[in-house]
Amino acid sequence: MSEKAENLLNSVAETLAERGSKHKSVSFFTEETSETVSAKFNRLFGRQKPVHHILGGGKSADVLLWRNKKISASVLTGATIIWVIFEWLNYNFLTILSMLLVLGMIFQFIWSNASGLLSRSSSKVPRVKLPKELFVNVAVSVGNEVNRALEFLQDVSCGGNLKQMIVVVLGLWVAAMLGSWCNFLTVLYIGFVVLHTFPVLYEKYDDQIDNFVYQVLEQFQNNYRKLDAGVLSKIPRGSFKIKKDE
């Protein structure tokens, strides 16, 4: 009976030791994975999804991320040509529109008369007609973006997050300063170039950009703590009390 009891105790001790070692290994693994997951999620603005998914995941995201370099380069080149025509060559929209309409009318006039003289039978001149769905889609897209921007600004103003409020106000102030330095077309072109180049650069160098941004934010926080400890905390604050009518 004593040998059986000793064997039983030894088996129980071995099972407890195995369970303890398994529990330690599992907890160590979960801690390691949680650290790696938190490190992966330590992205700019709390980003947890790929850049392509954040930009919508469609053809516009492919263009912004230069999935097809020919299309992306042609879009950027077209925007640059439009900016050069209106900004450097001092053409306005009405002048360009009138010149294009005149050239189109001259082309159609020559086509309709030359075809009758050469073949003695007037050929059908191609006519340009824009579909109604194009204007509807453009209006709906612009309206959705405007409503989304208004909703974001109202959420920031009513959310109670002071830091986010300060960041948005500073961004609008920078936009106002840019508007005072250059015209609206140049501001749109600068924004288009930034939107067309920053996402692909961030997708390629996201770790370096995230580390740089967090270092800058940490430096700002340290400077603010020093300012708060040295200056702001020493400013006397008056106590405002409301006197009750007796």
PDB file of N, CA, C and O in Angstrom, residues 155-200:
ATOM      1  N   ASP A 155     -18.340  66.669 -35.381  1.00  0.00           N
ATOM      2  CA  ASP A 155     -17.981  65.655 -34.387  1.00  0.00           C
ATOM      3  C   ASP A 155     -16.811  66.120 -33.527  1.00  0.00           C
ATOM      4  O   ASP A 155     -16.771  65.877 -32.318  1.00  0.00           O
ATOM      5  N   VAL A 156     -15.849  66.800 -34.169  1.00  0.00           N
ATOM      6  CA  VAL A 156     -14.702  67.315 -33.412  1.00  0.00           C
ATOM      7  C   VAL A 156     -15.136  68.411 -32.447  1.00  0.00           C
ATOM      8  O   VAL A 156     -14.710  68.449 -31.285  1.00  0.00           O
ATOM      9  N   SER A 157     -15.990  69.305 -32.912  1.00  0.00           N
ATOM     10  CA  SER A 157     -16.420  70.411 -32.060  1.00  0.00           C
ATOM     11  C   SER A 157     -17.327  69.957 -30.923  1.00  0.00           C
ATOM     12  O   SER A 157     -17.330  70.573 -29.853  1.00  0.00           O
ATOM     13  N   CYS A 158     -18.084  68.895 -31.120  1.00  0.00           N
ATOM     14  CA  CYS A 158     -19.007  68.406 -30.084  1.00  0.00           C
ATOM     15  C   CYS A 158     -18.477  67.201 -29.325  1.00  0.00           C
ATOM     16  O   CYS A 158     -19.128  66.740 -28.388  1.00  0.00           O
ATOM     17  N   GLY A 159     -17.313  66.686 -29.713  1.00  0.00           N
ATOM     18  CA  GLY A 159     -16.808  65.477 -29.073  1.00  0.00           C
ATOM     19  C   GLY A 159     -16.171  65.699 -27.726  1.00  0.00           C
ATOM     20  O   GLY A 159     -16.066  64.775 -26.925  1.00  0.00           O
ATOM     21  N   GLY A 160     -15.700  66.912 -27.437  1.00  0.00           N
ATOM     22  CA  GLY A 160     -15.068  67.186 -26.157  1.00  0.00           C
ATOM     23  C   GLY A 160     -13.606  66.813 -26.077  1.00  0.00           C
ATOM     24  O   GLY A 160     -13.009  66.879 -24.995  1.00  0.00           O
ATOM     25  N   ASN A 161     -12.981  66.416 -27.198  1.00  0.00           N
ATOM     26  CA  ASN A 161     -11.553  66.081 -27.216  1.00  0.00           C
ATOM     27  C   ASN A 161     -10.769  67.351 -27.533  1.00  0.00           C
ATOM     28  O   ASN A 161     -10.768  67.828 -28.666  1.00  0.00           O
ATOM     29  N   LEU A 162     -10.106  67.905 -26.520  1.00  0.00           N
ATOM     30  CA  LEU A 162      -9.426  69.186 -26.688  1.00  0.00           C
ATOM     31  C   LEU A 162      -8.236  69.077 -27.633  1.00  0.00           C
ATOM     32  O   LEU A 162      -7.999  69.972 -28.456  1.00  0.00           O
ATOM     33  N   LYS A 163      -7.476  67.994 -27.549  1.00  0.00           N
ATOM     34  CA  LYS A 163      -6.308  67.837 -28.422  1.00  0.00           C
ATOM     35  C   LYS A 163      -6.723  67.769 -29.889  1.00  0.00           C
ATOM     36  O   LYS A 163      -6.121  68.422 -30.740  1.00  0.00           O
ATOM     37  N   GLN A 164      -7.749  66.980 -30.172  1.00  0.00           N
ATOM     38  CA  GLN A 164      -8.225  66.878 -31.549  1.00  0.00           C
ATOM     39  C   GLN A 164      -8.771  68.216 -32.036  1.00  0.00           C
ATOM     40  O   GLN A 164      -8.567  68.594 -33.185  1.00  0.00           O
ATOM     41  N   MET A 165      -9.435  68.934 -31.149  1.00  0.00           N
ATOM     42  CA  MET A 165      -9.950  70.248 -31.503  1.00  0.00           C
ATOM     43  C   MET A 165      -8.817  71.209 -31.847  1.00  0.00           C
ATOM     44  O   MET A 165      -8.880  71.956 -32.838  1.00  0.00           O
ATOM     45  N   ILE A 166      -7.750  71.182 -31.059  1.00  0.00           N
ATOM     46  CA  ILE A 166      -6.605  72.076 -31.323  1.00  0.00           C
ATOM     47  C   ILE A 166      -5.938  71.719 -32.634  1.00  0.00           C
ATOM     48  O   ILE A 166      -5.560  72.600 -33.421  1.00  0.00           O
ATOM     49  N   VAL A 167      -5.786  70.416 -32.918  1.00  0.00           N
ATOM     50  CA  VAL A 167      -5.147  69.991 -34.174  1.00  0.00           C
ATOM     51  C   VAL A 167      -5.962  70.457 -35.382  1.00  0.00           C
ATOM     52  O   VAL A 167      -5.416  70.970 -36.367  1.00  0.00           O
ATOM     53  N   VAL A 168      -7.289  70.295 -35.319  1.00  0.00           N
ATOM     54  CA  VAL A 168      -8.137  70.705 -36.440  1.00  0.00           C
ATOM     55  C   VAL A 168      -8.115  72.210 -36.619  1.00  0.00           C
ATOM     56  O   VAL A 168      -8.046  72.730 -37.744  1.00  0.00           O
ATOM     57  N   VAL A 169      -8.149  72.960 -35.518  1.00  0.00           N
ATOM     58  CA  VAL A 169      -8.106  74.421 -35.609  1.00  0.00           C
ATOM     59  C   VAL A 169      -6.775  74.879 -36.192  1.00  0.00           C
ATOM     60  O   VAL A 169      -6.730  75.795 -37.034  1.00  0.00           O
ATOM     61  N   LEU A 170      -5.683  74.265 -35.776  1.00  0.00           N
ATOM     62  CA  LEU A 170      -4.375  74.617 -36.349  1.00  0.00           C
ATOM     63  C   LEU A 170      -4.316  74.281 -37.836  1.00  0.00           C
ATOM     64  O   LEU A 170      -3.738  75.030 -38.631  1.00  0.00           O
ATOM     65  N   GLY A 171      -4.917  73.145 -38.224  1.00  0.00           N
ATOM     66  CA  GLY A 171      -4.945  72.796 -39.645  1.00  0.00           C
ATOM     67  C   GLY A 171      -5.728  73.805 -40.464  1.00  0.00           C
ATOM     68  O   GLY A 171      -5.305  74.209 -41.555  1.00  0.00           O
ATOM     69  N   LEU A 172      -6.874  74.239 -39.948  1.00  0.00           N
ATOM     70  CA  LEU A 172      -7.660  75.257 -40.656  1.00  0.00           C
ATOM     71  C   LEU A 172      -6.928  76.594 -40.684  1.00  0.00           C
ATOM     72  O   LEU A 172      -7.014  77.342 -41.672  1.00  0.00           O
ATOM     73  N   TRP A 173      -6.202  76.892 -39.616  1.00  0.00           N
ATOM     74  CA  TRP A 173      -5.421  78.137 -39.601  1.00  0.00           C
ATOM     75  C   TRP A 173      -4.301  78.092 -40.641  1.00  0.00           C
ATOM     76  O   TRP A 173      -4.048  79.086 -41.333  1.00  0.00           O
ATOM     77  N   VAL A 174      -3.641  76.944 -40.769  1.00  0.00           N
ATOM     78  CA  VAL A 174      -2.601  76.800 -41.799  1.00  0.00           C
ATOM     79  C   VAL A 174      -3.215  76.933 -43.187  1.00  0.00           C
ATOM     80  O   VAL A 174      -2.633  77.566 -44.087  1.00  0.00           O
ATOM     81  N   ALA A 175      -4.394  76.353 -43.400  1.00  0.00           N
ATOM     82  CA  ALA A 175      -5.072  76.485 -44.692  1.00  0.00           C
ATOM     83  C   ALA A 175      -5.423  77.944 -44.977  1.00  0.00           C
ATOM     84  O   ALA A 175      -5.307  78.419 -46.115  1.00  0.00           O
ATOM     85  N   ALA A 176      -5.840  78.675 -43.941  1.00  0.00           N
ATOM     86  CA  ALA A 176      -6.135  80.094 -44.132  1.00  0.00           C
ATOM     87  C   ALA A 176      -4.882  80.889 -44.483  1.00  0.00           C
ATOM     88  O   ALA A 176      -4.917  81.796 -45.334  1.00  0.00           O
ATOM     89  N   MET A 177      -3.751  80.547 -43.865  1.00  0.00           N
ATOM     90  CA  MET A 177      -2.490  81.227 -44.187  1.00  0.00           C
ATOM     91  C   MET A 177      -2.052  80.920 -45.616  1.00  0.00           C
ATOM     92  O   MET A 177      -1.593  81.809 -46.338  1.00  0.00           O
ATOM     93  N   LEU A 178      -2.208  79.657 -46.036  1.00  0.00           N
ATOM     94  CA  LEU A 178      -1.874  79.317 -47.419  1.00  0.00           C
ATOM     95  C   LEU A 178      -2.774  80.062 -48.399  1.00  0.00           C
ATOM     96  O   LEU A 178      -2.333  80.486 -49.469  1.00  0.00           O
ATOM     97  N   GLY A 179      -4.051  80.214 -48.047  1.00  0.00           N
ATOM     98  CA  GLY A 179      -4.959  80.953 -48.910  1.00  0.00           C
ATOM     99  C   GLY A 179      -4.613  82.421 -49.026  1.00  0.00           C
ATOM    100  O   GLY A 179      -4.894  83.050 -50.055  1.00  0.00           O
ATOM    101  N   SER A 180      -4.001  82.978 -47.989  1.00  0.00           N
ATOM    102  CA  SER A 180      -3.572  84.378 -48.076  1.00  0.00           C
ATOM    103  C   SER A 180      -2.289  84.547 -48.878  1.00  0.00           C
ATOM    104  O   SER A 180      -2.021  85.630 -49.413  1.00  0.00           O
ATOM    105  N   TRP A 181      -1.477  83.500 -48.956  1.00  0.00           N
ATOM    106  CA  TRP A 181      -0.230  83.581 -49.710  1.00  0.00           C
ATOM    107  C   TRP A 181      -0.415  83.290 -51.196  1.00  0.00           C
ATOM    108  O   TRP A 181       0.285  83.852 -52.033  1.00  0.00           O
ATOM    109  N   CYS A 182      -1.311  82.406 -51.543  1.00  0.00           N
ATOM    110  CA  CYS A 182      -1.516  82.029 -52.945  1.00  0.00           C
ATOM    111  C   CYS A 182      -3.007  81.866 -53.194  1.00  0.00           C
ATOM    112  O   CYS A 182      -3.815  81.841 -52.269  1.00  0.00           O
ATOM    113  N   ASN A 183      -3.364  81.748 -54.477  1.00  0.00           N
ATOM    114  CA  ASN A 183      -4.776  81.683 -54.833  1.00  0.00           C
ATOM    115  C   ASN A 183      -5.331  80.274 -54.630  1.00  0.00           C
ATOM    116  O   ASN A 183      -4.626  79.335 -54.270  1.00  0.00           O
ATOM    117  N   PHE A 184      -6.626  80.155 -54.883  1.00  0.00           N
ATOM    118  CA  PHE A 184      -7.333  78.901 -54.611  1.00  0.00           C
ATOM    119  C   PHE A 184      -6.841  77.778 -55.513  1.00  0.00           C
ATOM    120  O   PHE A 184      -6.731  76.618 -55.080  1.00  0.00           O
ATOM    121  N   LEU A 185      -6.528  78.084 -56.775  1.00  0.00           N
ATOM    122  CA  LEU A 185      -6.065  77.049 -57.700  1.00  0.00           C
ATOM    123  C   LEU A 185      -4.723  76.473 -57.255  1.00  0.00           C
ATOM    124  O   LEU A 185      -4.513  75.242 -57.311  1.00  0.00           O
ATOM    125  N   THR A 186      -3.833  77.316 -56.784  1.00  0.00           N
ATOM    126  CA  THR A 186      -2.539  76.833 -56.311  1.00  0.00           C
ATOM    127  C   THR A 186      -2.688  75.982 -55.059  1.00  0.00           C
ATOM    128  O   THR A 186      -1.997  74.968 -54.897  1.00  0.00           O
ATOM    129  N   VAL A 187      -3.598  76.381 -54.167  1.00  0.00           N
ATOM    130  CA  VAL A 187      -3.852  75.575 -52.967  1.00  0.00           C
ATOM    131  C   VAL A 187      -4.399  74.200 -53.349  1.00  0.00           C
ATOM    132  O   VAL A 187      -3.992  73.166 -52.803  1.00  0.00           O
ATOM    133  N   LEU A 188      -5.335  74.174 -54.324  1.00  0.00           N
ATOM    134  CA  LEU A 188      -5.857  72.891 -54.793  1.00  0.00           C
ATOM    135  C   LEU A 188      -4.755  72.041 -55.421  1.00  0.00           C
ATOM    136  O   LEU A 188      -4.701  70.820 -55.202  1.00  0.00           O
ATOM    137  N   TYR A 189      -3.878  72.666 -56.189  1.00  0.00           N
ATOM    138  CA  TYR A 189      -2.799  71.915 -56.834  1.00  0.00           C
ATOM    139  C   TYR A 189      -1.822  71.360 -55.801  1.00  0.00           C
ATOM    140  O   TYR A 189      -1.389  70.202 -55.898  1.00  0.00           O
ATOM    141  N   ILE A 190      -1.483  72.162 -54.782  1.00  0.00           N
ATOM    142  CA  ILE A 190      -0.585  71.676 -53.729  1.00  0.00           C
ATOM    143  C   ILE A 190      -1.228  70.509 -52.988  1.00  0.00           C
ATOM    144  O   ILE A 190      -0.588  69.481 -52.715  1.00  0.00           O
ATOM    145  N   GLY A 191      -2.519  70.647 -52.667  1.00  0.00           N
ATOM    146  CA  GLY A 191      -3.207  69.551 -52.005  1.00  0.00           C
ATOM    147  C   GLY A 191      -3.277  68.306 -52.866  1.00  0.00           C
ATOM    148  O   GLY A 191      -3.138  67.176 -52.362  1.00  0.00           O
ATOM    149  N   PHE A 192      -3.478  68.474 -54.174  1.00  0.00           N
ATOM    150  CA  PHE A 192      -3.531  67.326 -55.078  1.00  0.00           C
ATOM    151  C   PHE A 192      -2.174  66.631 -55.154  1.00  0.00           C
ATOM    152  O   PHE A 192      -2.108  65.389 -55.142  1.00  0.00           O
ATOM    153  N   VAL A 193      -1.096  67.406 -55.228  1.00  0.00           N
ATOM    154  CA  VAL A 193       0.239  66.807 -55.298  1.00  0.00           C
ATOM    155  C   VAL A 193       0.563  66.057 -54.009  1.00  0.00           C
ATOM    156  O   VAL A 193       1.099  64.937 -54.034  1.00  0.00           O
ATOM    157  N   VAL A 194       0.213  66.652 -52.867  1.00  0.00           N
ATOM    158  CA  VAL A 194       0.453  65.976 -51.590  1.00  0.00           C
ATOM    159  C   VAL A 194      -0.372  64.695 -51.502  1.00  0.00           C
ATOM    160  O   VAL A 194       0.122  63.637 -51.084  1.00  0.00           O
ATOM    161  N   LEU A 195      -1.635  64.769 -51.902  1.00  0.00           N
ATOM    162  CA  LEU A 195      -2.500  63.584 -51.875  1.00  0.00           C
ATOM    163  C   LEU A 195      -2.023  62.512 -52.850  1.00  0.00           C
ATOM    164  O   LEU A 195      -2.246  61.317 -52.628  1.00  0.00           O
ATOM    165  N   HIS A 196      -1.361  62.931 -53.917  1.00  0.00           N
ATOM    166  CA  HIS A 196      -0.920  61.995 -54.952  1.00  0.00           C
ATOM    167  C   HIS A 196       0.462  61.409 -54.668  1.00  0.00           C
ATOM    168  O   HIS A 196       0.866  60.449 -55.337  1.00  0.00           O
ATOM    169  N   THR A 197       1.187  61.976 -53.711  1.00  0.00           N
ATOM    170  CA  THR A 197       2.541  61.494 -53.430  1.00  0.00           C
ATOM    171  C   THR A 197       2.710  60.965 -52.007  1.00  0.00           C
ATOM    172  O   THR A 197       3.466  60.021 -51.788  1.00  0.00           O
ATOM    173  N   PHE A 198       2.010  61.562 -51.030  1.00  0.00           N
ATOM    174  CA  PHE A 198       2.222  61.141 -49.641  1.00  0.00           C
ATOM    175  C   PHE A 198       1.754  59.716 -49.363  1.00  0.00           C
ATOM    176  O   PHE A 198       2.449  58.974 -48.649  1.00  0.00           O
ATOM    177  N   PRO A 199       0.581  59.257 -49.865  1.00  0.00           N
ATOM    178  CA  PRO A 199       0.163  57.878 -49.546  1.00  0.00           C
ATOM    179  C   PRO A 199       1.146  56.816 -50.011  1.00  0.00           C
ATOM    180  O   PRO A 199       1.423  55.856 -49.275  1.00  0.00           O
ATOM    181  N   VAL A 200       1.696  56.963 -51.219  1.00  0.00           N
ATOM    182  CA  VAL A 200       2.619  55.932 -51.707  1.00  0.00           C
ATOM    183  C   VAL A 200       3.938  55.985 -50.932  1.00  0.00           C
ATOM    184  O   VAL A 200       4.552  54.952 -50.642  1.00  0.00           O
TER     185      VAL A 200
END
